[in-house]
Amino acid sequence: MSVSEKLHAIGRPLLQDQLLHPTVAGIGRGDLPEAVFRSWLEQDYLFLLDYVRVFARLAWQAPDAHLGDLVDLAHTTFHDELSLHRTMSAEFGADLEGAVKGPACAAYTAFLLESAASYGEGLAALYPCMWGYSSLGRILAENPPAEPRYRAWVDTYADPGFEALTVRIGEMIDEADPDPARAEALFAEGMAHELAFWDVP
């Protein structure tokens, strides 16, 4: 079993905890209170800015075969994913520029930026975000919400292009060959941060 396959095995039961979380369940039904999603949008916007910085820090260390992937991921996150947040912020009245990191966001971004000091470990630490959202999008898309704004959110993360980026990160983890025990510990810690992040301020 490859390192990424071991991470998937660890992640599956933890993903169920996210699916049962009231914020995720509310998005899936399309009835999440707007104030909750507005707060999540603001926090995730701040998170994604640092996520781009994580990709950049890893790109500095990357082998040539991975450099383009990380640059592409940083570009996609900054231009496509953050663009979605800006569009949705107008629809939900979110204040992206005035937002301040809550405790969960601050803890998660600090964890990722610190983990990115080591290439293979940094990839394992960031993988829960991409793998988790790709998995959530795919599952929620099986019975998507009728509410168009939440449907747009689900469609974004269920997109095959996003899934392909996620698959590529898994391949890069295997190619980087980090210490398996360390990779598993960081992945599990990242999944814990993912769950905590849904408890929006």
mmCIF file of C-alpha atoms in Angstrom:
data_model
loop_
_atom_site.group_PDB
_atom_site.id
_atom_site.type_symbol
_atom_site.label_atom_id
_atom_site.label_comp_id
_atom_site.label_asym_id
_atom_site.label_seq_id
_atom_site.Cartn_x
_atom_site.Cartn_y
_atom_site.Cartn_z
ATOM 1 C CA MET A 1 0.000 0.000 0.000
ATOM 2 C CA SER A 2 1.404 3.379 -0.992
ATOM 3 C CA VAL A 3 1.682 6.292 1.407
ATOM 4 C CA SER A 4 -1.275 8.068 -0.229
ATOM 5 C CA GLU A 5 -3.402 4.927 -0.015
ATOM 6 C CA LYS A 6 -2.643 4.709 3.706
ATOM 7 C CA LEU A 7 -3.679 8.339 4.093
ATOM 8 C CA HIS A 8 -6.977 7.631 2.314
ATOM 9 C CA ALA A 9 -7.630 4.732 4.693
ATOM 10 C CA ILE A 10 -7.014 7.013 7.665
ATOM 11 C CA GLY A 11 -9.131 9.759 6.156
ATOM 12 C CA ARG A 12 -12.315 7.909 5.250
ATOM 13 C CA PRO A 13 -13.777 7.584 8.769
ATOM 14 C CA LEU A 14 -12.658 11.134 9.563
ATOM 15 C CA LEU A 15 -14.451 12.346 6.442
ATOM 16 C CA GLN A 16 -17.677 10.919 7.830
ATOM 17 C CA ASP A 17 -17.300 13.228 10.825
ATOM 18 C CA GLN A 18 -17.233 16.181 8.422
ATOM 19 C CA LEU A 19 -20.286 14.953 6.516
ATOM 20 C CA LEU A 20 -22.202 14.816 9.796
ATOM 21 C CA HIS A 21 -21.086 18.275 10.886
ATOM 22 C CA PRO A 22 -24.027 20.733 10.941
ATOM 23 C CA THR A 23 -22.250 23.180 8.619
ATOM 24 C CA VAL A 24 -21.521 20.570 5.957
ATOM 25 C CA ALA A 25 -24.920 18.938 6.357
ATOM 26 C CA GLY A 26 -26.579 22.351 6.002
ATOM 27 C CA ILE A 27 -24.679 23.063 2.786
ATOM 28 C CA GLY A 28 -25.679 19.636 1.487
ATOM 29 C CA ARG A 29 -29.357 20.273 2.226
ATOM 30 C CA GLY A 30 -29.151 23.870 1.033
ATOM 31 C CA ASP A 31 -30.607 25.253 4.261
ATOM 32 C CA LEU A 32 -27.498 26.377 6.155
ATOM 33 C CA PRO A 33 -28.210 29.758 7.791
ATOM 34 C CA GLU A 34 -26.673 32.536 5.727
ATOM 35 C CA ALA A 35 -24.834 34.006 8.722
ATOM 36 C CA VAL A 36 -22.973 30.723 9.247
ATOM 37 C CA PHE A 37 -21.923 30.440 5.613
ATOM 38 C CA ARG A 38 -20.956 34.122 5.553
ATOM 39 C CA SER A 39 -18.609 33.533 8.486
ATOM 40 C CA TRP A 40 -17.212 30.395 6.846
ATOM 41 C CA LEU A 41 -16.566 32.328 3.615
ATOM 42 C CA GLU A 42 -14.607 34.986 5.465
ATOM 43 C CA GLN A 43 -12.515 32.443 7.344
ATOM 44 C CA ASP A 44 -11.877 30.283 4.290
ATOM 45 C CA TYR A 45 -10.830 33.323 2.265
ATOM 46 C CA LEU A 46 -8.120 34.070 4.832
ATOM 47 C CA PHE A 47 -7.181 30.395 4.926
ATOM 48 C CA LEU A 48 -6.766 30.191 1.155
ATOM 49 C CA LEU A 49 -4.435 33.182 1.073
ATOM 50 C CA ASP A 50 -2.088 31.265 3.369
ATOM 51 C CA TYR A 51 -2.717 28.050 1.434
ATOM 52 C CA VAL A 52 -1.218 29.783 -1.609
ATOM 53 C CA ARG A 53 1.787 30.690 0.551
ATOM 54 C CA VAL A 54 2.128 27.018 1.539
ATOM 55 C CA PHE A 55 2.233 26.002 -2.126
ATOM 56 C CA ALA A 56 4.837 28.685 -2.760
ATOM 57 C CA ARG A 57 7.010 27.514 0.123
ATOM 58 C CA LEU A 58 6.831 23.940 -1.114
ATOM 59 C CA ALA A 59 7.538 25.002 -4.699
ATOM 60 C CA TRP A 60 10.829 26.509 -3.531
ATOM 61 C CA GLN A 61 11.889 23.031 -2.333
ATOM 62 C CA ALA A 62 10.234 20.954 -5.052
ATOM 63 C CA PRO A 63 12.003 18.620 -7.435
ATOM 64 C CA ASP A 64 11.794 19.765 -11.042
ATOM 65 C CA ALA A 65 9.073 17.213 -11.807
ATOM 66 C CA HIS A 66 6.771 18.749 -9.190
ATOM 67 C CA LEU A 67 7.504 22.441 -9.632
ATOM 68 C CA GLY A 68 4.934 23.073 -12.358
ATOM 69 C CA ASP A 69 2.226 21.269 -10.407
ATOM 70 C CA LEU A 70 2.727 23.456 -7.354
ATOM 71 C CA VAL A 71 2.821 26.635 -9.398
ATOM 72 C CA ASP A 72 -0.404 25.554 -11.125
ATOM 73 C CA LEU A 73 -2.036 24.760 -7.775
ATOM 74 C CA ALA A 74 -1.072 28.135 -6.370
ATOM 75 C CA HIS A 75 -2.434 29.831 -9.494
ATOM 76 C CA THR A 76 -5.699 27.861 -9.446
ATOM 77 C CA THR A 77 -6.232 28.531 -5.754
ATOM 78 C CA PHE A 78 -5.484 32.242 -6.031
ATOM 79 C CA HIS A 79 -7.426 32.940 -9.212
ATOM 80 C CA ASP A 80 -10.208 30.351 -9.359
ATOM 81 C CA GLU A 81 -11.028 29.328 -5.805
ATOM 82 C CA LEU A 82 -10.594 32.799 -4.317
ATOM 83 C CA SER A 83 -12.633 34.191 -7.207
ATOM 84 C CA LEU A 84 -15.496 31.906 -6.192
ATOM 85 C CA HIS A 85 -15.248 33.258 -2.651
ATOM 86 C CA ARG A 86 -15.338 36.848 -3.907
ATOM 87 C CA THR A 87 -18.430 36.100 -5.988
ATOM 88 C CA MET A 88 -20.189 34.356 -3.131
ATOM 89 C CA SER A 89 -19.196 37.065 -0.673
ATOM 90 C CA ALA A 90 -21.367 39.518 -2.585
ATOM 91 C CA GLU A 91 -24.275 37.073 -2.482
ATOM 92 C CA PHE A 92 -23.948 36.464 1.263
ATOM 93 C CA GLY A 93 -22.759 39.905 2.377
ATOM 94 C CA ALA A 94 -19.372 38.664 3.566
ATOM 95 C CA ASP A 95 -16.641 41.178 4.415
ATOM 96 C CA LEU A 96 -13.558 39.479 3.028
ATOM 97 C CA GLU A 97 -11.246 42.460 3.377
ATOM 98 C CA GLY A 98 -12.284 43.203 6.946
ATOM 99 C CA ALA A 99 -12.263 39.587 8.136
ATOM 100 C CA VAL A 100 -9.998 38.516 10.992
ATOM 101 C CA LYS A 101 -8.798 34.963 11.522
ATOM 102 C CA GLY A 102 -10.650 33.012 14.152
ATOM 103 C CA PRO A 103 -8.833 30.480 16.376
ATOM 104 C CA ALA A 104 -9.447 27.494 14.062
ATOM 105 C CA CYS A 105 -8.194 29.342 10.990
ATOM 106 C CA ALA A 106 -5.125 30.691 12.796
ATOM 107 C CA ALA A 107 -4.222 27.258 14.190
ATOM 108 C CA TYR A 108 -4.691 25.507 10.849
ATOM 109 C CA THR A 109 -2.668 27.970 8.776
ATOM 110 C CA ALA A 110 0.141 28.003 11.350
ATOM 111 C CA PHE A 111 0.246 24.208 11.214
ATOM 112 C CA LEU A 112 0.430 24.172 7.417
ATOM 113 C CA LEU A 113 3.078 26.871 7.111
ATOM 114 C CA GLU A 114 5.240 25.177 9.719
ATOM 115 C CA SER A 115 4.821 21.738 8.123
ATOM 116 C CA ALA A 116 5.839 23.167 4.738
ATOM 117 C CA ALA A 117 9.395 23.560 6.046
ATOM 118 C CA SER A 118 9.830 19.909 5.012
ATOM 119 C CA TYR A 119 8.788 19.044 1.458
ATOM 120 C CA GLY A 120 7.241 15.579 1.778
ATOM 121 C CA GLU A 121 5.753 16.340 5.178
ATOM 122 C CA GLY A 122 4.303 19.576 3.893
ATOM 123 C CA LEU A 123 2.518 17.745 1.083
ATOM 124 C CA ALA A 124 1.032 15.267 3.572
ATOM 125 C CA ALA A 125 -0.109 18.106 5.840
ATOM 126 C CA LEU A 126 -1.904 20.014 3.066
ATOM 127 C CA TYR A 127 -3.469 16.924 1.500
ATOM 128 C CA PRO A 128 -6.497 16.770 3.869
ATOM 129 C CA CYS A 129 -7.813 20.043 2.489
ATOM 130 C CA MET A 130 -7.747 19.017 -1.164
ATOM 131 C CA TRP A 131 -8.647 15.370 -0.644
ATOM 132 C CA GLY A 132 -11.356 16.231 1.869
ATOM 133 C CA TYR A 133 -13.053 18.885 -0.252
ATOM 134 C CA SER A 134 -12.850 16.764 -3.385
ATOM 135 C CA SER A 135 -14.431 13.871 -1.492
ATOM 136 C CA LEU A 136 -17.113 16.059 0.096
ATOM 137 C CA GLY A 137 -17.951 17.605 -3.268
ATOM 138 C CA ARG A 138 -18.265 14.225 -4.938
ATOM 139 C CA ILE A 139 -20.496 12.836 -2.170
ATOM 140 C CA LEU A 140 -22.721 15.904 -1.858
ATOM 141 C CA ALA A 141 -23.101 16.061 -5.654
ATOM 142 C CA GLU A 142 -24.868 12.700 -5.553
ATOM 143 C CA ASN A 143 -27.879 14.519 -4.064
ATOM 144 C CA PRO A 144 -27.086 18.197 -4.611
ATOM 145 C CA PRO A 145 -28.909 21.024 -2.865
ATOM 146 C CA ALA A 146 -31.579 22.878 -4.825
ATOM 147 C CA GLU A 147 -30.477 26.240 -3.388
ATOM 148 C CA PRO A 148 -28.358 27.650 -6.247
ATOM 149 C CA ARG A 149 -25.628 29.262 -4.159
ATOM 150 C CA TYR A 150 -24.912 26.113 -2.204
ATOM 151 C CA ARG A 151 -25.226 24.084 -5.389
ATOM 152 C CA ALA A 152 -22.468 26.245 -6.913
ATOM 153 C CA TRP A 153 -20.246 25.469 -3.922
ATOM 154 C CA VAL A 154 -20.838 21.726 -4.271
ATOM 155 C CA ASP A 155 -20.264 21.838 -8.031
ATOM 156 C CA THR A 156 -16.915 23.579 -7.552
ATOM 157 C CA TYR A 157 -15.494 20.835 -5.376
ATOM 158 C CA ALA A 158 -17.159 18.005 -7.309
ATOM 159 C CA ASP A 159 -15.538 19.225 -10.529
ATOM 160 C CA PRO A 160 -13.383 16.561 -12.244
ATOM 161 C CA GLY A 161 -10.621 19.133 -12.709
ATOM 162 C CA PHE A 162 -10.401 19.662 -8.963
ATOM 163 C CA GLU A 163 -10.370 15.904 -8.447
ATOM 164 C CA ALA A 164 -7.494 15.595 -10.926
ATOM 165 C CA LEU A 165 -5.457 18.141 -8.966
ATOM 166 C CA THR A 166 -6.143 16.164 -5.810
ATOM 167 C CA VAL A 167 -5.045 12.900 -7.434
ATOM 168 C CA ARG A 168 -1.833 14.587 -8.554
ATOM 169 C CA ILE A 169 -1.017 15.678 -4.997
ATOM 170 C CA GLY A 170 -1.414 12.058 -3.892
ATOM 171 C CA GLU A 171 1.031 10.973 -6.593
ATOM 172 C CA MET A 172 3.475 13.660 -5.533
ATOM 173 C CA ILE A 173 3.323 12.491 -1.930
ATOM 174 C CA ASP A 174 4.214 8.967 -3.041
ATOM 175 C CA GLU A 175 7.044 10.284 -5.206
ATOM 176 C CA ALA A 176 8.385 12.468 -2.384
ATOM 177 C CA ASP A 177 8.373 9.358 -0.161
ATOM 178 C CA PRO A 178 8.105 10.994 3.286
ATOM 179 C CA ASP A 179 8.476 8.919 6.436
ATOM 180 C CA PRO A 180 5.146 7.030 6.476
ATOM 181 C CA ALA A 181 4.515 7.390 10.199
ATOM 182 C CA ARG A 182 5.232 11.110 10.076
ATOM 183 C CA ALA A 183 3.056 11.563 6.978
ATOM 184 C CA GLU A 184 0.181 9.700 8.604
ATOM 185 C CA ALA A 185 0.437 11.780 11.785
ATOM 186 C CA LEU A 186 0.450 15.049 9.857
ATOM 187 C CA PHE A 187 -2.429 13.942 7.654
ATOM 188 C CA ALA A 188 -4.508 12.987 10.706
ATOM 189 C CA GLU A 189 -3.688 16.323 12.335
ATOM 190 C CA GLY A 190 -4.711 18.116 9.145
ATOM 191 C CA MET A 191 -8.007 16.226 9.090
ATOM 192 C CA ALA A 192 -8.622 17.321 12.699
ATOM 193 C CA HIS A 193 -8.047 20.921 11.650
ATOM 194 C CA GLU A 194 -10.461 20.437 8.743
ATOM 195 C CA LEU A 195 -13.200 19.284 11.114
ATOM 196 C CA ALA A 196 -12.537 22.120 13.560
ATOM 197 C CA PHE A 197 -12.678 24.640 10.725
ATOM 198 C CA TRP A 198 -16.369 23.923 10.159
ATOM 199 C CA ASP A 199 -17.061 25.317 13.653
ATOM 200 C CA VAL A 200 -17.073 28.813 12.226
ATOM 201 C CA PRO A 201 -16.824 31.805 14.611
#
